[in-house]
PDB file of C-alpha atoms in Angstrom:
ATOM      1  CA  MET Q   1      21.507  90.893 132.751  1.00 63.00           C
ATOM      2  CA  ASP Q   2      18.033  89.466 133.366  1.00 72.00           C
ATOM      3  CA  LYS Q   3      17.969  85.634 133.157  1.00 74.00           C
ATOM      4  CA  LYS Q   4      15.037  85.596 130.748  1.00 75.00           C
ATOM      5  CA  LYS Q   5      16.796  88.024 128.434  1.00 83.00           C
ATOM      6  CA  VAL Q   6      19.980  85.940 128.572  1.00 84.00           C
ATOM      7  CA  ARG Q   7      17.964  82.835 127.715  1.00 80.00           C
ATOM      8  CA  ARG Q   8      16.270  84.568 124.768  1.00 82.00           C
ATOM      9  CA  LEU Q   9      19.627  85.757 123.423  1.00 88.00           C
ATOM     10  CA  SER Q  10      21.059  82.261 123.865  1.00 87.00           C
ATOM     11  CA  LEU Q  11      18.109  80.798 121.960  1.00 85.00           C
ATOM     12  CA  LEU Q  12      18.647  83.318 119.150  1.00 89.00           C
ATOM     13  CA  GLY Q  13      22.306  82.334 119.110  1.00 89.00           C
ATOM     14  CA  MET Q  14      21.352  78.662 118.744  1.00 88.00           C
ATOM     15  CA  ILE Q  15      18.986  79.536 115.887  1.00 87.00           C
ATOM     16  CA  LEU Q  16      21.768  81.425 114.082  1.00 90.00           C
ATOM     17  CA  CYS Q  17      23.967  78.314 114.407  1.00 90.00           C
ATOM     18  CA  VAL Q  18      21.196  76.186 112.923  1.00 85.00           C
ATOM     19  CA  VAL Q  19      20.858  78.573 109.949  1.00 87.00           C
ATOM     20  CA  LEU Q  20      24.594  78.477 109.213  1.00 89.00           C
ATOM     21  CA  TRP Q  21      24.758  74.703 109.701  1.00 87.00           C
ATOM     22  CA  GLY Q  22      21.857  74.434 107.262  1.00 83.00           C
ATOM     23  CA  LEU Q  23      24.179  75.884 104.611  1.00 86.00           C
ATOM     24  CA  THR Q  24      27.094  73.591 105.524  1.00 85.00           C
ATOM     25  CA  PRO Q  25      26.011  70.361 103.740  1.00 79.00           C
ATOM     26  CA  LEU Q  26      25.198  72.249 100.528  1.00 81.00           C
ATOM     27  CA  VAL Q  27      28.558  74.038 100.463  1.00 86.00           C
ATOM     28  CA  SER Q  28      30.448  70.894 101.484  1.00 82.00           C
ATOM     29  CA  LYS Q  29      28.784  68.722  98.834  1.00 77.00           C
ATOM     30  CA  HIS Q  30      29.581  71.398  96.233  1.00 79.00           C
ATOM     31  CA  LEU Q  31      33.255  71.480  97.289  1.00 83.00           C
ATOM     32  CA  MET Q  32      33.590  67.701  97.261  1.00 77.00           C
ATOM     33  CA  ASN Q  33      32.074  67.556  93.778  1.00 74.00           C
ATOM     34  CA  LYS Q  34      34.325  70.334  92.434  1.00 73.00           C
ATOM     35  CA  GLY Q  35      37.729  69.497  93.826  1.00 68.00           C
ATOM     36  CA  TYR Q  36      37.804  67.979  97.291  1.00 69.00           C
ATOM     37  CA  ASP Q  37      37.620  64.269  96.627  1.00 63.00           C
ATOM     38  CA  SER Q  38      38.444  63.742 100.292  1.00 78.00           C
ATOM     39  CA  PRO Q  39      35.733  64.623 102.850  1.00 82.00           C
ATOM     40  CA  ALA Q  40      38.189  64.123 105.734  1.00 86.00           C
ATOM     41  CA  LEU Q  41      40.692  66.517 104.162  1.00 87.00           C
ATOM     42  CA  LEU Q  42      37.982  69.153 103.780  1.00 87.00           C
ATOM     43  CA  ILE Q  43      37.140  68.935 107.495  1.00 89.00           C
ATOM     44  CA  ALA Q  44      40.830  68.903 108.442  1.00 92.00           C
ATOM     45  CA  VAL Q  45      41.604  72.056 106.429  1.00 91.00           C
ATOM     46  CA  ARG Q  46      38.456  73.772 107.657  1.00 91.00           C
ATOM     47  CA  CYS Q  47      39.288  72.992 111.305  1.00 93.00           C
ATOM     48  CA  LEU Q  48      42.980  73.884 110.879  1.00 95.00           C
ATOM     49  CA  ILE Q  49      42.053  77.402 109.744  1.00 94.00           C
ATOM     50  CA  SER Q  50      39.725  77.646 112.757  1.00 94.00           C
ATOM     51  CA  VAL Q  51      42.435  76.473 115.169  1.00 96.00           C
ATOM     52  CA  VAL Q  52      44.967  79.014 113.867  1.00 95.00           C
ATOM     53  CA  LEU Q  53      42.444  81.850 114.203  1.00 94.00           C
ATOM     54  CA  LEU Q  54      41.338  80.824 117.700  1.00 94.00           C
ATOM     55  CA  GLY Q  55      44.949  80.253 118.753  1.00 94.00           C
ATOM     56  CA  LEU Q  56      45.808  83.847 117.827  1.00 95.00           C
ATOM     57  CA  VAL Q  57      42.790  85.108 119.780  1.00 92.00           C
ATOM     58  CA  LEU Q  58      43.826  83.122 122.862  1.00 93.00           C
ATOM     59  CA  LEU Q  59      47.431  84.300 122.521  1.00 92.00           C
ATOM     60  CA  PHE Q  60      46.649  88.016 122.250  1.00 92.00           C
ATOM     61  CA  THR Q  61      43.970  87.944 124.974  1.00 91.00           C
ATOM     62  CA  GLY Q  62      46.139  86.003 127.423  1.00 90.00           C
ATOM     63  CA  LYS Q  63      43.586  83.204 127.796  1.00 89.00           C
ATOM     64  CA  PHE Q  64      46.264  80.507 127.500  1.00 88.00           C
ATOM     65  CA  LYS Q  65      47.439  81.470 130.995  1.00 85.00           C
ATOM     66  CA  LYS Q  66      43.997  80.647 132.406  1.00 81.00           C
ATOM     67  CA  ILE Q  67      44.063  77.011 131.267  1.00 88.00           C
ATOM     68  CA  THR Q  68      43.781  74.594 134.203  1.00 88.00           C
ATOM     69  CA  LYS Q  69      43.657  70.825 134.655  1.00 87.00           C
ATOM     70  CA  GLY Q  70      39.868  71.107 134.513  1.00 87.00           C
ATOM     71  CA  TYR Q  71      40.098  71.456 130.743  1.00 90.00           C
ATOM     72  CA  TRP Q  72      40.815  67.726 130.467  1.00 91.00           C
ATOM     73  CA  VAL Q  73      37.167  67.540 129.364  1.00 90.00           C
ATOM     74  CA  CYS Q  74      38.297  68.922 125.988  1.00 92.00           C
ATOM     75  CA  LEU Q  75      39.962  65.581 125.162  1.00 93.00           C
ATOM     76  CA  PRO Q  76      36.868  63.342 125.144  1.00 94.00           C
ATOM     77  CA  ALA Q  77      34.765  66.204 123.731  1.00 93.00           C
ATOM     78  CA  GLY Q  78      37.254  66.694 120.884  1.00 93.00           C
ATOM     79  CA  LEU Q  79      37.423  62.965 120.111  1.00 95.00           C
ATOM     80  CA  VAL Q  80      33.619  62.768 119.970  1.00 95.00           C
ATOM     81  CA  MET Q  81      33.414  65.899 117.786  1.00 94.00           C
ATOM     82  CA  GLY Q  82      36.144  64.632 115.457  1.00 93.00           C
ATOM     83  CA  GLY Q  83      34.445  61.253 115.132  1.00 94.00           C
ATOM     84  CA  ALA Q  84      31.092  62.933 114.468  1.00 93.00           C
ATOM     85  CA  TYR Q  85      32.537  65.098 111.686  1.00 91.00           C
ATOM     86  CA  LEU Q  86      34.414  62.214 110.077  1.00 91.00           C
ATOM     87  CA  PHE Q  87      31.415  59.880 110.065  1.00 91.00           C
ATOM     88  CA  GLN Q  88      29.052  62.639 108.882  1.00 86.00           C
ATOM     89  CA  PHE Q  89      31.145  63.905 105.983  1.00 84.00           C
ATOM     90  CA  ILE Q  90      32.460  60.524 104.843  1.00 84.00           C
ATOM     91  CA  GLY Q  91      28.814  59.463 104.877  1.00 82.00           C
ATOM     92  CA  LEU Q  92      27.859  62.552 102.862  1.00 76.00           C
ATOM     93  CA  GLY Q  93      30.173  61.380 100.100  1.00 72.00           C
ATOM     94  CA  ASP Q  94      28.403  57.991  99.859  1.00 74.00           C
ATOM     95  CA  THR Q  95      24.716  58.873 100.300  1.00 71.00           C
ATOM     96  CA  SER Q  96      22.192  61.475  99.221  1.00 68.00           C
ATOM     97  CA  LEU Q  97      22.111  64.917 100.844  1.00 66.00           C
ATOM     98  CA  SER Q  98      18.560  64.358 102.147  1.00 65.00           C
ATOM     99  CA  LYS Q  99      19.354  60.999 103.777  1.00 68.00           C
ATOM    100  CA  ASN Q 100      22.562  62.392 105.285  1.00 73.00           C
ATOM    101  CA  THR Q 101      20.600  65.288 106.781  1.00 70.00           C
ATOM    102  CA  PHE Q 102      17.859  62.997 108.107  1.00 69.00           C
ATOM    103  CA  LEU Q 103      20.283  60.537 109.662  1.00 72.00           C
ATOM    104  CA  GLU Q 104      22.162  63.391 111.332  1.00 76.00           C
ATOM    105  CA  SER Q 105      18.930  63.974 113.277  1.00 72.00           C
ATOM    106  CA  PHE Q 106      19.727  60.862 115.323  1.00 75.00           C
ATOM    107  CA  SER Q 107      21.252  63.385 117.732  1.00 79.00           C
ATOM    108  CA  VAL Q 108      17.760  64.116 119.098  1.00 76.00           C
ATOM    109  CA  ILE Q 109      17.565  60.521 120.323  1.00 78.00           C
ATOM    110  CA  THR Q 110      21.053  60.252 121.796  1.00 84.00           C
ATOM    111  CA  VAL Q 111      20.889  63.539 123.741  1.00 83.00           C
ATOM    112  CA  PRO Q 112      18.300  62.370 126.341  1.00 82.00           C
ATOM    113  CA  ILE Q 113      20.125  59.023 126.656  1.00 85.00           C
ATOM    114  CA  ALA Q 114      23.526  60.696 127.092  1.00 89.00           C
ATOM    115  CA  MET Q 115      22.111  63.245 129.555  1.00 87.00           C
ATOM    116  CA  PHE Q 116      20.742  60.380 131.656  1.00 86.00           C
ATOM    117  CA  ALA Q 117      24.104  58.580 131.494  1.00 90.00           C
ATOM    118  CA  PHE Q 118      25.999  61.717 132.595  1.00 90.00           C
ATOM    119  CA  THR Q 119      23.585  62.997 135.264  1.00 87.00           C
ATOM    120  CA  LEU Q 120      21.359  59.977 136.154  1.00 85.00           C
ATOM    121  CA  LYS Q 121      18.373  62.332 135.833  1.00 80.00           C
ATOM    122  CA  LYS Q 122      15.468  60.979 133.807  1.00 78.00           C
ATOM    123  CA  PRO Q 123      14.305  63.278 130.990  1.00 74.00           C
ATOM    124  CA  SER Q 124      10.708  64.483 131.217  1.00 74.00           C
ATOM    125  CA  LEU Q 125       8.078  62.731 129.105  1.00 74.00           C
ATOM    126  CA  LEU Q 126       7.439  65.921 127.099  1.00 73.00           C
ATOM    127  CA  SER Q 127      11.162  66.226 126.314  1.00 73.00           C
ATOM    128  CA  VAL Q 128      11.185  62.673 124.972  1.00 76.00           C
ATOM    129  CA  VAL Q 129       8.018  63.385 122.940  1.00 79.00           C
ATOM    130  CA  ALA Q 130       9.657  66.531 121.499  1.00 75.00           C
ATOM    131  CA  SER Q 131      12.747  64.532 120.498  1.00 76.00           C
ATOM    132  CA  ILE Q 132      10.741  61.747 118.854  1.00 80.00           C
ATOM    133  CA  GLY Q 133       8.493  64.304 117.116  1.00 79.00           C
ATOM    134  CA  CYS Q 134      11.545  66.021 115.720  1.00 74.00           C
ATOM    135  CA  LEU Q 135      12.899  62.731 114.357  1.00 74.00           C
ATOM    136  CA  VAL Q 136       9.510  61.977 112.772  1.00 78.00           C
ATOM    137  CA  GLY Q 137       9.521  65.448 111.181  1.00 74.00           C
ATOM    138  CA  ALA Q 138      12.952  64.838 109.696  1.00 69.00           C
ATOM    139  CA  PHE Q 139      11.746  61.459 108.389  1.00 71.00           C
ATOM    140  CA  VAL Q 140       8.734  63.075 106.669  1.00 76.00           C
ATOM    141  CA  LEU Q 141      10.975  65.858 105.353  1.00 66.00           C
ATOM    142  CA  CYS Q 142      13.086  63.371 103.419  1.00 63.00           C
ATOM    143  CA  GLY Q 143      10.194  61.341 101.985  1.00 64.00           C
ATOM    144  CA  ASN Q 144       8.628  61.457  98.554  1.00 63.00           C
ATOM    145  CA  GLY Q 145       4.914  61.951  99.135  1.00 64.00           C
ATOM    146  CA  LEU Q 146       3.781  58.921 101.127  1.00 63.00           C
ATOM    147  CA  ASP Q 147       6.523  56.778  99.632  1.00 63.00           C
ATOM    148  CA  PHE Q 148       9.198  56.245 102.270  1.00 59.00           C
ATOM    149  CA  SER Q 149      10.415  52.952 100.848  1.00 62.00           C
ATOM    150  CA  ALA Q 150      13.847  54.427 100.089  1.00 54.00           C
ATOM    151  CA  MET Q 151      14.380  54.900 103.811  1.00 52.00           C
ATOM    152  CA  PHE Q 152      13.895  51.171 104.443  1.00 55.00           C
ATOM    153  CA  THR Q 153      16.216  49.742 101.801  1.00 55.00           C
ATOM    154  CA  SER Q 154      19.459  48.108 102.908  1.00 57.00           C
ATOM    155  CA  PRO Q 155      21.654  50.930 104.257  1.00 62.00           C
ATOM    156  CA  SER Q 156      24.806  51.889 102.408  1.00 71.00           C
ATOM    157  CA  ARG Q 157      28.094  52.637 104.144  1.00 79.00           C
ATOM    158  CA  GLY Q 158      27.223  56.326 103.783  1.00 79.00           C
ATOM    159  CA  ASP Q 159      23.869  55.823 105.539  1.00 76.00           C
ATOM    160  CA  ILE Q 160      25.459  53.983 108.471  1.00 82.00           C
ATOM    161  CA  PHE Q 161      28.246  56.546 108.825  1.00 88.00           C
ATOM    162  CA  SER Q 162      25.759  59.437 108.683  1.00 83.00           C
ATOM    163  CA  ALA Q 163      23.676  57.883 111.483  1.00 82.00           C
ATOM    164  CA  ILE Q 164      26.763  57.320 113.660  1.00 90.00           C
ATOM    165  CA  GLY Q 165      27.846  60.921 113.033  1.00 90.00           C
ATOM    166  CA  GLY Q 166      24.445  62.236 114.098  1.00 86.00           C
ATOM    167  CA  ALA Q 167      24.481  60.094 117.252  1.00 88.00           C
ATOM    168  CA  LEU Q 168      27.958  61.356 118.190  1.00 93.00           C
ATOM    169  CA  PHE Q 169      26.896  64.992 117.731  1.00 91.00           C
ATOM    170  CA  GLY Q 170      24.129  64.265 120.255  1.00 87.00           C
ATOM    171  CA  VAL Q 171      26.668  62.902 122.741  1.00 92.00           C
ATOM    172  CA  ASN Q 172      28.759  66.045 122.242  1.00 92.00           C
ATOM    173  CA  ILE Q 173      25.746  68.272 122.996  1.00 89.00           C
ATOM    174  CA  ALA Q 174      25.026  66.440 126.251  1.00 89.00           C
ATOM    175  CA  PHE Q 175      28.694  66.375 127.263  1.00 92.00           C
ATOM    176  CA  THR Q 176      29.046  70.118 126.691  1.00 91.00           C
ATOM    177  CA  LYS Q 177      25.872  70.861 128.650  1.00 87.00           C
ATOM    178  CA  VAL Q 178      26.989  68.830 131.671  1.00 88.00           C
ATOM    179  CA  PHE Q 179      30.748  69.389 131.879  1.00 89.00           C
ATOM    180  CA  VAL Q 180      31.438  72.829 130.401  1.00 87.00           C
ATOM    181  CA  LYS Q 181      29.337  75.165 132.553  1.00 82.00           C
ATOM    182  CA  ASP Q 182      32.372  76.912 134.059  1.00 85.00           C
ATOM    183  CA  LYS Q 183      34.721  76.711 131.070  1.00 89.00           C
ATOM    184  CA  ASP Q 184      35.793  79.521 128.736  1.00 91.00           C
ATOM    185  CA  PRO Q 185      34.108  78.893 125.351  1.00 91.00           C
ATOM    186  CA  TYR Q 186      37.175  80.074 123.402  1.00 92.00           C
ATOM    187  CA  VAL Q 187      39.547  77.680 125.185  1.00 93.00           C
ATOM    188  CA  TYR Q 188      37.083  74.779 125.079  1.00 94.00           C
ATOM    189  CA  VAL Q 189      36.325  75.161 121.362  1.00 94.00           C
ATOM    190  CA  PHE Q 190      40.030  75.682 120.537  1.00 95.00           C
ATOM    191  CA  PHE Q 191      41.047  72.345 122.062  1.00 95.00           C
ATOM    192  CA  GLN Q 192      38.030  70.544 120.610  1.00 94.00           C
ATOM    193  CA  LEU Q 193      38.900  71.760 117.115  1.00 95.00           C
ATOM    194  CA  LEU Q 194      42.605  71.038 117.650  1.00 96.00           C
ATOM    195  CA  ILE Q 195      41.832  67.405 118.454  1.00 96.00           C
ATOM    196  CA  THR Q 196      39.356  67.225 115.555  1.00 94.00           C
ATOM    197  CA  THR Q 197      42.004  68.615 113.167  1.00 95.00           C
ATOM    198  CA  ALA Q 198      44.587  66.048 114.278  1.00 95.00           C
ATOM    199  CA  LEU Q 199      42.049  63.219 114.028  1.00 94.00           C
ATOM    200  CA  CYS Q 200      40.941  64.208 110.510  1.00 92.00           C
ATOM    201  CA  PHE Q 201      44.499  64.599 109.182  1.00 93.00           C
ATOM    202  CA  ALA Q 202      45.425  61.259 110.806  1.00 93.00           C
ATOM    203  CA  TYR Q 203      42.594  59.624 108.867  1.00 91.00           C
ATOM    204  CA  ALA Q 204      42.827  61.578 105.604  1.00 88.00           C
ATOM    205  CA  LEU Q 205      46.554  61.250 104.833  1.00 86.00           C
ATOM    206  CA  PRO Q 206      46.939  57.448 105.084  1.00 86.00           C
ATOM    207  CA  PHE Q 207      43.408  56.182 104.463  1.00 82.00           C
ATOM    208  CA  GLU Q 208      41.465  58.610 102.251  1.00 79.00           C
ATOM    209  CA  PRO Q 209      41.467  57.490  98.585  1.00 74.00           C
ATOM    210  CA  ASN Q 210      42.090  60.033  95.802  1.00 74.00           C
ATOM    211  CA  LEU Q 211      43.448  62.635  98.218  1.00 76.00           C
ATOM    212  CA  THR Q 212      43.331  66.007  96.436  1.00 75.00           C
ATOM    213  CA  PHE Q 213      43.272  69.683  97.331  1.00 73.00           C
ATOM    214  CA  SER Q 214      41.788  72.417  95.166  1.00 76.00           C
ATOM    215  CA  TRP Q 215      43.481  75.826  95.015  1.00 81.00           C
ATOM    216  CA  GLU Q 216      40.720  77.423  92.953  1.00 83.00           C
ATOM    217  CA  VAL Q 217      39.758  80.833  94.348  1.00 85.00           C
ATOM    218  CA  GLU Q 218      36.071  79.911  94.649  1.00 87.00           C
ATOM    219  CA  ASN Q 219      36.892  76.737  96.600  1.00 87.00           C
ATOM    220  CA  ILE Q 220      39.280  78.581  98.928  1.00 89.00           C
ATOM    221  CA  LEU Q 221      36.665  81.258  99.655  1.00 92.00           C
ATOM    222  CA  LEU Q 222      33.984  78.652 100.356  1.00 91.00           C
ATOM    223  CA  THR Q 223      36.387  76.780 102.662  1.00 91.00           C
ATOM    224  CA  LEU Q 224      37.089  80.028 104.528  1.00 93.00           C
ATOM    225  CA  PHE Q 225      33.325  80.568 104.869  1.00 94.00           C
ATOM    226  CA  LEU Q 226      32.957  77.085 106.375  1.00 92.00           C
ATOM    227  CA  ALA Q 227      35.908  77.666 108.712  1.00 93.00           C
ATOM    228  CA  LEU Q 228      35.116  81.179 109.940  1.00 93.00           C
ATOM    229  CA  PHE Q 229      31.318  81.119 110.116  1.00 93.00           C
ATOM    230  CA  CYS Q 230      30.134  77.492 110.179  1.00 91.00           C
ATOM    231  CA  THR Q 231      32.955  76.319 112.461  1.00 92.00           C
ATOM    232  CA  VAL Q 232      34.519  79.027 114.656  1.00 93.00           C
ATOM    233  CA  ALA Q 233      31.483  81.306 115.010  1.00 93.00           C
ATOM    234  CA  CYS Q 234      28.942  78.481 115.352  1.00 92.00           C
ATOM    235  CA  TRP Q 235      30.853  76.385 117.884  1.00 92.00           C
ATOM    236  CA  LEU Q 236      31.698  79.413 120.027  1.00 93.00           C
ATOM    237  CA  LEU Q 237      28.105  80.598 119.920  1.00 92.00           C
ATOM    238  CA  ARG Q 238      26.676  77.170 120.674  1.00 89.00           C
ATOM    239  CA  THR Q 239      29.109  76.508 123.534  1.00 89.00           C
ATOM    240  CA  ALA Q 240      28.234  79.858 125.141  1.00 88.00           C
ATOM    241  CA  SER Q 241      24.489  79.547 124.488  1.00 88.00           C
ATOM    242  CA  ILE Q 242      23.978  75.963 125.646  1.00 86.00           C
ATOM    243  CA  LYS Q 243      24.747  77.048 129.213  1.00 83.00           C
ATOM    244  CA  ASN Q 244      21.374  78.833 129.220  1.00 83.00           C
ATOM    245  CA  VAL Q 245      19.353  76.421 127.041  1.00 80.00           C
ATOM    246  CA  SER Q 246      18.538  72.790 127.744  1.00 76.00           C
ATOM    247  CA  ALA Q 247      20.426  70.079 125.870  1.00 75.00           C
ATOM    248  CA  VAL Q 248      17.126  68.690 124.526  1.00 71.00           C
ATOM    249  CA  THR Q 249      16.167  72.099 123.064  1.00 75.00           C
ATOM    250  CA  CYS Q 250      19.609  72.295 121.457  1.00 78.00           C
ATOM    251  CA  ALA Q 251      19.182  68.831 119.924  1.00 72.00           C
ATOM    252  CA  VAL Q 252      15.612  69.481 118.770  1.00 72.00           C
ATOM    253  CA  LEU Q 253      16.751  72.671 117.027  1.00 77.00           C
ATOM    254  CA  ASN Q 254      19.357  70.789 114.982  1.00 73.00           C
ATOM    255  CA  PRO Q 255      16.945  69.222 112.432  1.00 70.00           C
ATOM    256  CA  MET Q 256      15.848  72.729 111.458  1.00 75.00           C
ATOM    257  CA  SER Q 257      19.099  72.704 109.481  1.00 77.00           C
ATOM    258  CA  ALA Q 258      17.478  70.084 107.247  1.00 70.00           C
ATOM    259  CA  VAL Q 259      14.469  72.361 106.699  1.00 73.00           C
ATOM    260  CA  ILE Q 260      16.745  75.284 105.809  1.00 78.00           C
ATOM    261  CA  ALA Q 261      18.980  73.219 103.525  1.00 74.00           C
ATOM    262  CA  THR Q 262      16.061  71.651 101.649  1.00 70.00           C
ATOM    263  CA  SER Q 263      14.088  74.916 101.431  1.00 73.00           C
ATOM    264  CA  LEU Q 264      17.133  76.729 100.087  1.00 74.00           C
ATOM    265  CA  SER Q 265      17.843  74.077  97.481  1.00 70.00           C
ATOM    266  CA  MET Q 266      14.188  74.296  96.327  1.00 70.00           C
ATOM    267  CA  SER Q 267      14.368  78.109  96.220  1.00 75.00           C
ATOM    268  CA  LEU Q 268      17.460  77.877  94.022  1.00 70.00           C
ATOM    269  CA  LEU Q 269      15.630  75.333  91.809  1.00 68.00           C
ATOM    270  CA  MET Q 270      18.185  72.676  92.725  1.00 63.00           C
ATOM    271  CA  GLU Q 271      15.295  70.289  93.443  1.00 64.00           C
ATOM    272  CA  PRO Q 272      11.508  70.359  92.909  1.00 69.00           C
ATOM    273  CA  PHE Q 273       9.004  71.606  95.487  1.00 69.00           C
ATOM    274  CA  SER Q 274       7.788  68.953  97.929  1.00 71.00           C
ATOM    275  CA  TRP Q 275       4.930  68.991 100.407  1.00 72.00           C
ATOM    276  CA  ASN Q 276       7.055  66.692 102.557  1.00 71.00           C
ATOM    277  CA  VAL Q 277       9.286  69.653 103.325  1.00 68.00           C
ATOM    278  CA  VAL Q 278       6.267  71.704 104.431  1.00 72.00           C
ATOM    279  CA  VAL Q 279       4.734  68.954 106.590  1.00 77.00           C
ATOM    280  CA  GLY Q 280       8.070  67.750 107.979  1.00 74.00           C
ATOM    281  CA  GLY Q 281       9.125  71.320 108.720  1.00 71.00           C
ATOM    282  CA  LEU Q 282       5.871  72.022 110.592  1.00 78.00           C
ATOM    283  CA  ILE Q 283       6.329  68.888 112.715  1.00 78.00           C
ATOM    284  CA  ILE Q 284       9.882  69.933 113.547  1.00 72.00           C
ATOM    285  CA  VAL Q 285       8.789  73.478 114.426  1.00 73.00           C
ATOM    286  CA  ALA Q 286       6.004  72.074 116.661  1.00 78.00           C
ATOM    287  CA  SER Q 287       8.585  69.886 118.412  1.00 75.00           C
ATOM    288  CA  ILE Q 288      10.845  72.892 118.954  1.00 69.00           C
ATOM    289  CA  VAL Q 289       7.950  74.884 120.425  1.00 72.00           C
ATOM    290  CA  LEU Q 290       7.094  71.959 122.722  1.00 73.00           C
ATOM    291  CA  SER Q 291      10.698  71.739 123.869  1.00 69.00           C
ATOM    292  CA  GLY Q 292      10.718  75.495 124.479  1.00 65.00           C
ATOM    293  CA  VAL Q 293       7.567  75.226 126.608  1.00 68.00           C
ATOM    294  CA  VAL Q 294       9.192  72.446 128.659  1.00 68.00           C
ATOM    295  CA  ASP Q 295      12.262  74.652 129.101  1.00 63.00           C
ATOM    296  CA  ALA Q 296      10.165  77.639 130.204  1.00 62.00           C
ATOM    297  CA  LYS Q 297       8.238  75.577 132.772  1.00 68.00           C
ATOM    298  CA  LYS Q 298      11.462  74.111 134.131  1.00 67.00           C
ATOM    299  CA  GLU Q 299      12.992  77.576 134.423  1.00 61.00           C
ATOM    300  CA  ALA Q 300       9.870  78.908 136.210  1.00 62.00           C
ATOM    301  CA  LYS Q 301      10.012  76.042 138.735  1.00 71.00           C
ATOM    302  CA  GLU Q 302      13.710  76.675 139.413  1.00 65.00           C
ATOM    303  CA  GLU Q 303      13.080  80.395 139.928  1.00 63.00           C
ATOM    304  CA  ALA Q 304      10.162  79.645 142.286  1.00 67.00           C
ATOM    305  CA  LYS Q 305      12.385  77.301 144.299  1.00 72.00           C
ATOM    306  CA  ALA Q 306      15.136  79.928 144.464  1.00 63.00           C
ATOM    307  CA  ILE Q 307      12.673  82.603 145.668  1.00 65.00           C
ATOM    308  CA  ALA Q 308      11.194  80.247 148.257  1.00 68.00           C
ATOM    309  CA  SER Q 309      14.668  79.336 149.484  1.00 67.00           C
ATOM    310  CA  SER Q 310      15.711  82.999 149.809  1.00 65.00           C
ATOM    311  CA  GLU Q 311      12.532  83.793 151.751  1.00 61.00           C
ATOM    312  CA  ARG Q 312      13.227  80.964 154.183  1.00 63.00           C
ATOM    313  CA  ASP Q 313      16.873  81.986 154.585  1.00 60.00           C
ATOM    314  CA  PRO Q 314      17.256  85.708 153.810  1.00 55.00           C
ATOM    315  CA  LEU Q 315      20.965  85.662 154.720  1.00 51.00           C
ATOM    316  CA  SER Q 316      21.849  83.070 152.092  1.00 50.00           C
TER     317      SER Q 316
END
């Protein structure tokens, strides 16, 4: 398939992930309010369902036989993912939805830093500008007119945990981009989620206060939605797509989840209309476009180099 077409499809796949992840905080907050007093237990159950489903897929397709020592990368990736989920959702229980979503956007800052640490290649100035612009957009998105004083009050435990979770998701994006180019997405995601499941159960059972589980039909169906679509489908799609999209573009796309979540809650009259959402959303979209332009220029340069190399050495 043509490289440009593959890249477009990968970008569409990333956008679909962003849309589904935009629904995740709303559904999760609803579940925690209705019956899941334990955020860690909710993640653990959600990931356990995902692991069972992926395990069956790997078993029936014979992919377990293809596992090599090279999949050791799943261990650090799974620990980072598990930590990100735990910090994010424990934070969600102790802070507002808007602040949790904003602080998750810290991933756009940690991606360029992590990419430099893993590859020793400096990010381009435009990539850094796109990342900072995206963070600014998320900041505006969560404001109240020109009053941003709430963002500068002493942080709660939930605020700190949300920021750490966002930073760890950024590290996971960079790690996946650098170390998973030749790995099967199904196997990689399976082991990541397996480690995340173990980590969340290890935290939830001894440390989570008021540990409860709701067997209400509505809660079970919503948990299945989170597991099948927002976990299995999204992580598989992102792992496959990130091979053809830059890590910075992936990170810059993430705050669009905040735009979707806030827009949806306003559409459902869960909160009043705010111009901050419009302005913040436009800034985020502009940052995404800028990142896409950087990606396109980089791809054009690589293709030009490849053509020039083949012309110099036609037998290569």
